[in-house]
PDB file of C-alpha atoms in Angstrom:
ATOM      1  CA  SER K 231       5.948 -17.240 -21.253  1.00 71.00           C
ATOM      2  CA  GLY K 232       4.933 -14.190 -22.986  1.00 88.00           C
ATOM      3  CA  ILE K 233       6.946 -11.760 -21.379  1.00 89.00           C
ATOM      4  CA  GLU K 234       9.804 -14.264 -21.505  1.00 88.00           C
ATOM      5  CA  ALA K 235       9.684 -14.324 -25.046  1.00 88.00           C
ATOM      6  CA  ARG K 236       8.988 -10.690 -25.758  1.00 88.00           C
ATOM      7  CA  TYR K 237      12.618  -9.879 -24.465  1.00 90.00           C
ATOM      8  CA  GLU K 238      14.105 -12.960 -25.251  1.00 88.00           C
ATOM      9  CA  SER K 239      16.062 -11.290 -28.346  1.00 89.00           C
ATOM     10  CA  ARG K 240      16.111  -7.907 -26.451  1.00 91.00           C
ATOM     11  CA  GLY K 241      18.738  -6.835 -23.509  1.00 84.00           C
ATOM     12  CA  TYR K 242      18.097  -6.764 -20.105  1.00 90.00           C
ATOM     13  CA  GLY K 243      18.294  -2.446 -20.271  1.00 94.00           C
ATOM     14  CA  ASP K 244      15.168  -2.893 -22.352  1.00 94.00           C
ATOM     15  CA  PHE K 245      13.154  -5.169 -19.605  1.00 94.00           C
ATOM     16  CA  LYS K 246      14.190  -2.518 -17.069  1.00 96.00           C
ATOM     17  CA  LYS K 247      13.200   0.636 -18.542  1.00 96.00           C
ATOM     18  CA  ASP K 248       9.546  -1.296 -19.800  1.00 96.00           C
ATOM     19  CA  LEU K 249       9.015  -2.450 -16.503  1.00 97.00           C
ATOM     20  CA  GLY K 250      10.066   1.022 -14.696  1.00 98.00           C
ATOM     21  CA  GLU K 251       7.510   2.586 -16.844  1.00 98.00           C
ATOM     22  CA  VAL K 252       5.009   0.006 -15.953  1.00 97.00           C
ATOM     23  CA  VAL K 253       5.750   0.371 -12.263  1.00 98.00           C
ATOM     24  CA  VAL K 254       5.259   4.369 -12.501  1.00 98.00           C
ATOM     25  CA  GLU K 255       1.814   3.709 -13.980  1.00 98.00           C
ATOM     26  CA  ALA K 256       0.613   1.892 -11.969  1.00 98.00           C
ATOM     27  CA  LEU K 257       1.791   4.106  -8.763  1.00 99.00           C
ATOM     28  CA  SER K 258       1.016   7.278 -10.582  1.00 98.00           C
ATOM     29  CA  PRO K 259      -2.776   7.156  -8.915  1.00 98.00           C
ATOM     30  CA  ILE K 260      -1.138   6.739  -5.228  1.00 98.00           C
ATOM     31  CA  ARG K 261       1.489   9.755  -5.939  1.00 98.00           C
ATOM     32  CA  GLU K 262      -1.581  11.527  -7.308  1.00 98.00           C
ATOM     33  CA  ARG K 263      -3.856  10.930  -3.887  1.00 97.00           C
ATOM     34  CA  ALA K 264      -0.793  11.444  -1.442  1.00 97.00           C
ATOM     35  CA  LEU K 265       0.102  14.669  -3.184  1.00 98.00           C
ATOM     36  CA  GLU K 266      -3.706  15.723  -2.768  1.00 97.00           C
ATOM     37  CA  LEU K 267      -3.560  14.740   0.615  1.00 96.00           C
ATOM     38  CA  LEU K 268      -0.299  16.977   1.208  1.00 96.00           C
ATOM     39  CA  ASP K 269      -1.995  19.759   0.044  1.00 98.00           C
ATOM     40  CA  ASP K 270      -5.088  19.692   2.230  1.00 97.00           C
ATOM     41  CA  PRO K 271      -4.037  18.981   5.860  1.00 95.00           C
ATOM     42  CA  LYS K 272      -7.211  18.811   7.399  1.00 97.00           C
ATOM     43  CA  GLU K 273      -8.290  16.124   4.857  1.00 96.00           C
ATOM     44  CA  LEU K 274      -5.239  14.382   5.771  1.00 96.00           C
ATOM     45  CA  ASP K 275      -5.893  14.548   9.495  1.00 97.00           C
ATOM     46  CA  ASP K 276      -9.141  13.632   9.068  1.00 97.00           C
ATOM     47  CA  LEU K 277      -7.850  10.080   7.321  1.00 96.00           C
ATOM     48  CA  LEU K 278      -5.324   9.345   9.946  1.00 97.00           C
ATOM     49  CA  GLU K 279      -7.494   9.925  12.871  1.00 97.00           C
ATOM     50  CA  SER K 280     -10.052   7.708  11.170  1.00 97.00           C
ATOM     51  CA  GLY K 281      -7.576   5.009  10.452  1.00 98.00           C
ATOM     52  CA  ALA K 282      -5.998   5.400  13.772  1.00 98.00           C
ATOM     53  CA  GLU K 283      -9.634   4.311  15.292  1.00 97.00           C
ATOM     54  CA  GLY K 284     -10.273   2.066  12.599  1.00 97.00           C
ATOM     55  CA  ALA K 285      -6.830   0.188  13.585  1.00 98.00           C
ATOM     56  CA  SER K 286      -7.281   0.687  17.590  1.00 98.00           C
ATOM     57  CA  GLU K 287     -10.745  -1.375  17.005  1.00 97.00           C
ATOM     58  CA  VAL K 288      -8.994  -4.101  15.554  1.00 98.00           C
ATOM     59  CA  ALA K 289      -6.042  -4.216  18.124  1.00 98.00           C
ATOM     60  CA  HIS K 290      -8.851  -4.231  21.188  1.00 98.00           C
ATOM     61  CA  ALA K 291     -10.495  -7.294  19.677  1.00 98.00           C
ATOM     62  CA  THR K 292      -7.170  -8.873  18.831  1.00 98.00           C
ATOM     63  CA  LEU K 293      -5.956  -8.344  22.432  1.00 98.00           C
ATOM     64  CA  ARG K 294      -9.219  -9.411  23.847  1.00 97.00           C
ATOM     65  CA  ASP K 295      -8.966 -12.781  22.097  1.00 98.00           C
ATOM     66  CA  ALA K 296      -5.454 -13.357  23.424  1.00 98.00           C
ATOM     67  CA  TRP K 297      -6.510 -12.773  26.875  1.00 97.00           C
ATOM     68  CA  THR K 298      -9.466 -15.089  26.853  1.00 97.00           C
ATOM     69  CA  ARG K 299      -7.028 -17.659  24.611  1.00 97.00           C
ATOM     70  CA  MET K 300      -4.681 -17.327  27.593  1.00 98.00           C
ATOM     71  CA  GLY K 301      -7.405 -17.660  30.075  1.00 95.00           C
ATOM     72  CA  LEU K 302      -6.648 -13.980  31.538  1.00 94.00           C
ATOM     73  CA  ASP K 303      -9.956 -12.610  30.749  1.00 84.00           C
TER      74      ASP K 303
END
């Protein structure tokens, strides 16, 4: 593959360094958003509340389905 050919004559350290840079770049937007949320506790609380409501709806639907399949409804 292209990656194997690119690093074939280079050391493992070069690969690790380049991979680290790719990972940092890929995670940068997530880190930036996390820092924004930490700077705005109200927005963070609103987001967590919204996520909890959505998770609760999914959980209730899953439990209803499980109860029905077990004949407990």
